[in-house]
């Protein structure tokens, strides 16, 4: 099968197309004939090997040669003891543990997959599992009248998060680079900020700050919160995450604010609600562009360097 592989951490040019053996599913696993895979920031981080947590399981060299976790396609074969799926079933899911989506076939645990909604294309379904879960859990607890700020709102998770917060009645501010301001407005943001020209931590105050690219001081984040407000981050530098978990937690408690890292729960039970909303048209899926396997390096750079508006999808079929 054709696959995009790499053997060392680095920039997109360490990737190459290679013909590799088609894997066989073990007990509890499914072989998926991949139709589409969406690109996530986690793919970019695992390609480069930074932040350090992206090297879990492979400190010096990548644990998996093929990236791509949000997959959608058809069940090709099932391993022993698999009872939920049969060949021909249309499925999608977040295969973060095994990856392998930037290829013609991928192995996934039976439990990582869900039936693809009939109302969604394979490309659309592939955008939901990882980005949808982050947005769904990140906006949990939002209520009508809340002031919500989303940092990194022009990407895949951000586009979902803006819509989910608006559905709950919040007033939403989106933060990203200048090229994404119009996009964030089109998704539903009430106010947009170019982080290069304005310090969003001096605006507000906000009842919720959802930070998808944490890099700032915890005291700056605390400053942006209203009393009783919450700051949740997912992704960002290791030092920023450690500061939030330690200094941020203590500083927040002392001032009536809550600062913490969003512990993202994975699996169909968690991305299913977002897929249901997308299937009914209540949430819009924003695909920046679609590429083939040969263009995966450029697609990863578009996401990692902040150029993509919403999600980028790799079409394999």
Coordinates of C-alpha atoms in Angstrom, one line a residue:
X1 CA 0.0 0.0 0.0
X2 CA 1.1 3.6 -0.5
X3 CA 1.8 5.5 2.7
X4 CA 3.4 8.7 3.9
X5 CA 6.2 7.6 6.3
X6 CA 9.0 9.2 8.3
X7 CA 11.9 7.8 10.4
X8 CA 13.1 10.8 12.3
X9 CA 11.6 13.9 13.9
X10 CA 11.9 17.1 11.8
X11 CA 10.2 19.4 9.3
X12 CA 7.8 18.2 6.6
X13 CA 10.7 17.3 4.2
X14 CA 11.5 14.2 6.4
X15 CA 8.3 12.7 5.1
X16 CA 8.2 10.5 2.0
X17 CA 5.8 8.3 0.0
X18 CA 6.7 4.6 0.3
X19 CA 5.1 1.3 -0.6
X20 CA 4.8 -0.7 2.6
X21 CA 3.1 -4.0 3.4
X22 CA -0.7 -3.7 4.2
X23 CA -1.0 -4.5 8.0
X24 CA -3.1 -7.3 9.4
X25 CA -5.5 -6.7 12.3
X26 CA -4.7 -8.5 15.6
X27 CA -7.3 -9.5 18.2
X28 CA -9.7 -6.6 18.9
X29 CA -8.5 -4.6 15.9
X30 CA -10.0 -3.6 12.5
X31 CA -8.3 -3.0 9.2
X32 CA -9.8 0.2 7.7
X33 CA -9.6 1.0 4.0
X34 CA -9.0 4.8 4.4
X35 CA -11.2 7.2 2.4
X36 CA -10.1 10.4 4.2
X37 CA -8.0 11.6 7.1
X38 CA -8.0 15.0 8.6
X39 CA -4.9 16.8 9.7
X40 CA -4.6 17.8 13.4
X41 CA -2.1 19.9 15.3
X42 CA -1.1 16.7 17.1
X43 CA 0.2 15.4 13.8
X44 CA 2.4 18.4 13.3
X45 CA 3.7 18.1 16.9
X46 CA 4.4 14.4 16.5
X47 CA 6.2 15.1 13.1
X48 CA 8.5 17.6 14.7
X49 CA 8.8 15.8 18.1
X50 CA 8.0 19.0 20.0
X51 CA 6.6 19.7 22.5
X52 CA 8.3 16.9 24.4
X53 CA 5.1 15.1 25.2
X54 CA 4.7 14.4 21.5
X55 CA 7.6 11.9 21.8
X56 CA 5.8 9.6 24.3
X57 CA 6.6 6.1 23.3
X58 CA 9.4 7.2 21.0
X59 CA 11.9 9.6 22.6
X60 CA 14.6 9.4 19.9
X61 CA 12.7 8.1 16.9
X62 CA 9.0 8.1 16.1
X63 CA 7.0 5.3 17.7
X64 CA 4.8 5.1 14.6
X65 CA 6.1 5.7 11.1
X66 CA 2.8 6.8 9.7
X67 CA 0.9 9.8 11.1
X68 CA -2.8 10.6 10.9
X69 CA -5.3 9.7 13.6
X70 CA -8.7 11.0 12.5
X71 CA -9.7 8.4 9.9
X72 CA -12.9 7.6 7.9
X73 CA -13.4 4.7 5.6
X74 CA -14.6 1.2 5.1
X75 CA -13.9 -1.9 7.2
X76 CA -11.7 -4.1 5.1
X77 CA -11.0 -6.9 7.6
X78 CA -11.5 -7.7 11.3
X79 CA -9.2 -9.4 13.7
X80 CA -10.1 -12.2 16.2
X81 CA -12.8 -11.4 18.8
X82 CA -14.1 -8.3 16.9
X83 CA -17.9 -8.3 17.1
X84 CA -19.0 -4.8 16.3
X85 CA -17.8 -4.6 12.7
X86 CA -17.8 -6.5 9.5
X87 CA -16.2 -5.9 6.1
X88 CA -17.9 -3.1 4.2
X89 CA -19.1 -1.1 7.2
X90 CA -18.6 2.6 6.9
X91 CA -16.7 3.9 10.0
X92 CA -14.8 6.8 11.4
X93 CA -12.9 7.6 14.6
X94 CA -9.8 9.0 16.4
X95 CA -7.0 6.5 16.1
X96 CA -4.6 8.6 18.1
X97 CA -2.9 5.6 19.8
X98 CA -2.0 3.7 16.6
X99 CA -2.2 6.5 14.0
X100 CA -1.5 5.3 10.4
X101 CA -4.2 7.4 8.6
X102 CA -1.9 8.9 6.0
X103 CA -2.0 5.7 4.0
X104 CA -4.3 3.5 2.0
X105 CA -5.1 1.2 5.0
X106 CA -4.9 1.7 8.7
X107 CA -5.2 -0.6 11.8
X108 CA -7.5 0.7 14.5
X109 CA -8.9 -0.7 17.8
X110 CA -12.5 -1.9 17.5
X111 CA -13.5 0.5 20.3
X112 CA -12.0 3.6 18.6
X113 CA -14.5 3.5 15.7
X114 CA -18.1 4.6 15.2
X115 CA -20.6 4.1 12.3
X116 CA -20.2 7.0 9.9
X117 CA -23.3 9.2 9.9
X118 CA -25.1 8.7 6.5
X119 CA -25.6 12.4 6.2
X120 CA -21.8 13.1 6.2
X121 CA -19.2 12.4 3.6
X122 CA -16.1 10.6 4.6
X123 CA -14.1 13.8 4.4
X124 CA -16.6 15.6 6.7
X125 CA -16.7 12.7 9.2
X126 CA -12.9 12.7 9.4
X127 CA -12.8 16.3 10.7
X128 CA -14.8 15.6 13.8
X129 CA -13.2 13.1 16.2
X130 CA -10.3 15.0 17.7
X131 CA -11.3 18.6 17.0
X132 CA -14.9 18.0 17.9
X133 CA -14.1 16.5 21.2
X134 CA -11.8 19.3 22.2
X135 CA -14.4 21.9 21.3
X136 CA -17.2 20.0 23.0
X137 CA -15.4 19.4 26.3
X138 CA -13.7 22.8 26.1
X139 CA -17.0 24.7 26.0
X140 CA -18.7 22.5 28.6
X141 CA -20.4 24.6 31.3
X142 CA -21.0 27.6 29.1
X143 CA -24.3 29.3 29.6
X144 CA -26.3 32.1 28.1
X145 CA -24.7 35.5 28.6
X146 CA -21.2 34.1 29.3
X147 CA -18.3 35.9 27.8
X148 CA -16.1 33.4 26.1
X149 CA -12.7 33.8 24.5
X150 CA -11.1 31.2 22.3
X151 CA -7.4 31.5 21.5
X152 CA -6.5 29.7 18.3
X153 CA -10.1 30.0 17.1
X154 CA -9.3 29.9 13.4
X155 CA -8.4 26.2 13.3
X156 CA -10.4 23.0 13.4
X157 CA -11.2 22.9 17.1
X158 CA -11.7 26.6 17.2
X159 CA -14.3 26.7 14.4
X160 CA -16.3 24.0 16.3
X161 CA -15.9 25.8 19.6
X162 CA -17.1 29.1 18.4
X163 CA -20.3 27.5 17.1
X164 CA -20.9 25.4 20.2
X165 CA -20.4 28.4 22.5
X166 CA -22.8 30.5 20.4
X167 CA -25.4 27.7 20.5
X168 CA -25.2 28.0 24.3
X169 CA -25.9 31.7 24.2
X170 CA -22.4 33.0 24.9
X171 CA -20.8 36.1 23.5
X172 CA -17.7 34.8 21.8
X173 CA -14.3 36.5 21.1
X174 CA -12.0 34.6 18.7
X175 CA -8.2 35.1 18.7
X176 CA -5.9 34.1 15.9
X177 CA -3.6 35.7 13.2
X178 CA -4.8 38.5 10.9
X179 CA -5.5 36.2 8.0
X180 CA -8.2 34.4 10.0
X181 CA -10.2 37.3 11.3
X182 CA -12.9 37.2 8.5
X183 CA -13.1 33.4 8.8
X184 CA -13.8 33.6 12.6
X185 CA -16.5 36.2 12.0
X186 CA -18.1 34.0 9.3
X187 CA -18.2 31.1 11.8
X188 CA -20.0 33.2 14.4
X189 CA -17.5 35.1 16.5
X190 CA -18.9 38.4 17.9
X191 CA -15.5 39.9 18.2
X192 CA -12.1 38.9 16.7
X193 CA -8.6 39.8 17.8
X194 CA -5.3 39.5 15.9
X195 CA -2.9 38.3 18.6
X196 CA 0.0 39.9 16.8
X197 CA -1.4 43.4 17.3
X198 CA -3.5 43.2 20.5
X199 CA -2.9 41.4 23.8
X200 CA -6.1 39.5 24.4
X201 CA -5.2 39.0 28.1
X202 CA -5.7 42.7 28.6
X203 CA -9.2 42.5 27.2
X204 CA -12.3 41.0 28.9
X205 CA -12.9 40.0 31.6
X206 CA -14.1 36.6 30.4
X207 CA -16.1 33.8 32.1
X208 CA -14.2 31.2 30.0
X209 CA -10.9 31.3 28.2
X210 CA -10.3 28.2 26.0
X211 CA -6.7 28.3 25.0
X212 CA -5.8 25.9 22.1
X213 CA -2.2 27.2 21.8
X214 CA -1.0 28.0 25.4
X215 CA 2.3 29.9 25.6
X216 CA 1.6 32.9 27.9
X217 CA 2.2 33.5 31.6
X218 CA -0.4 32.1 34.0
X219 CA -0.7 35.6 35.5
X220 CA -1.7 37.0 32.1
X221 CA -4.3 34.3 31.7
X222 CA -5.6 35.0 35.2
X223 CA -5.8 38.7 34.4
X224 CA -8.2 38.0 31.5
X225 CA -10.7 36.1 33.8
X226 CA -13.7 37.5 35.6
X227 CA -14.0 36.4 39.2
X228 CA -15.4 32.9 39.1
X229 CA -14.1 32.5 35.6
X230 CA -12.4 29.4 34.1
X231 CA -9.2 29.1 32.0
X232 CA -8.7 25.8 30.2
X233 CA -5.8 25.0 27.8
X234 CA -5.1 22.1 25.5
X235 CA -1.9 22.0 23.6
X236 CA 1.0 24.5 23.8
X237 CA 4.5 24.4 25.2
X238 CA 5.4 22.0 28.0
X239 CA 6.6 24.9 30.2
X240 CA 3.2 26.7 29.8
X241 CA 1.2 23.5 30.6
X242 CA 3.4 22.9 33.7
X243 CA 2.9 26.4 34.9
X244 CA -0.8 26.2 34.5
X245 CA -0.9 22.9 36.5
X246 CA 1.2 24.2 39.3
X247 CA 1.4 28.0 39.7
X248 CA -1.8 28.6 37.8
X249 CA -3.9 26.3 40.0
X250 CA -2.7 27.9 43.2
X251 CA -3.0 31.5 41.8
X252 CA -6.5 30.8 40.6
X253 CA -7.7 29.5 43.9
X254 CA -6.4 32.5 45.7
X255 CA -8.3 34.9 43.5
X256 CA -11.6 33.0 42.9
X257 CA -10.6 31.8 39.4
X258 CA -10.0 28.4 38.0
X259 CA -7.0 27.7 35.8
X260 CA -6.3 24.2 34.5
X261 CA -5.4 21.9 31.6
X262 CA -8.3 20.3 29.7
X263 CA -8.1 16.5 30.2
X264 CA -9.5 15.4 26.8
X265 CA -11.6 12.2 26.9
X266 CA -11.4 10.3 23.7
X267 CA -13.7 7.8 21.9
X268 CA -17.0 7.6 20.1
X269 CA -19.1 8.5 23.2
X270 CA -17.3 11.8 23.3
X271 CA -17.2 12.8 19.6
X272 CA -20.6 11.4 18.8
X273 CA -22.6 14.4 20.1
X274 CA -20.7 16.7 17.8
X275 CA -21.2 14.4 14.8
X276 CA -24.9 14.3 15.5
X277 CA -25.1 18.1 15.4
X278 CA -23.1 18.2 12.2
X279 CA -25.3 15.5 10.6
X280 CA -28.4 17.6 11.3
X281 CA -26.8 20.8 10.0
X282 CA -26.8 22.4 13.5
X283 CA -23.0 22.7 13.3
X284 CA -21.2 23.5 10.1
X285 CA -18.0 21.7 9.1
X286 CA -15.4 24.0 7.7
X287 CA -12.8 22.3 5.4
X288 CA -10.1 24.6 4.3
X289 CA -8.9 22.4 1.4
X290 CA -8.5 18.7 0.5
X291 CA -5.2 17.2 -0.7
X292 CA -3.9 13.8 -1.7
X293 CA -1.2 11.6 -0.1
X294 CA 1.5 13.3 -2.1
X295 CA 0.7 16.7 -0.6
X296 CA 0.6 15.6 3.0
X297 CA 3.9 17.5 3.9
X298 CA 2.4 20.8 2.6
X299 CA -0.9 20.1 4.4
X300 CA 0.9 19.5 7.7
X301 CA 2.8 22.8 7.3
X302 CA -0.5 24.6 6.6
X303 CA -1.9 23.4 9.9
X304 CA 1.2 23.6 12.0
X305 CA 2.2 27.1 10.8
X306 CA -1.3 28.5 11.3
X307 CA -2.5 29.0 7.7
X308 CA -5.4 26.6 7.5
X309 CA -8.9 28.0 8.0
X310 CA -10.8 25.2 9.9
X311 CA -9.7 21.7 8.9
X312 CA -7.5 20.3 6.1
X313 CA -8.4 16.8 4.8
X314 CA -6.3 14.2 3.1
X315 CA -8.4 12.3 0.5
X316 CA -7.0 8.8 -0.1
X317 CA -9.7 7.5 -2.4

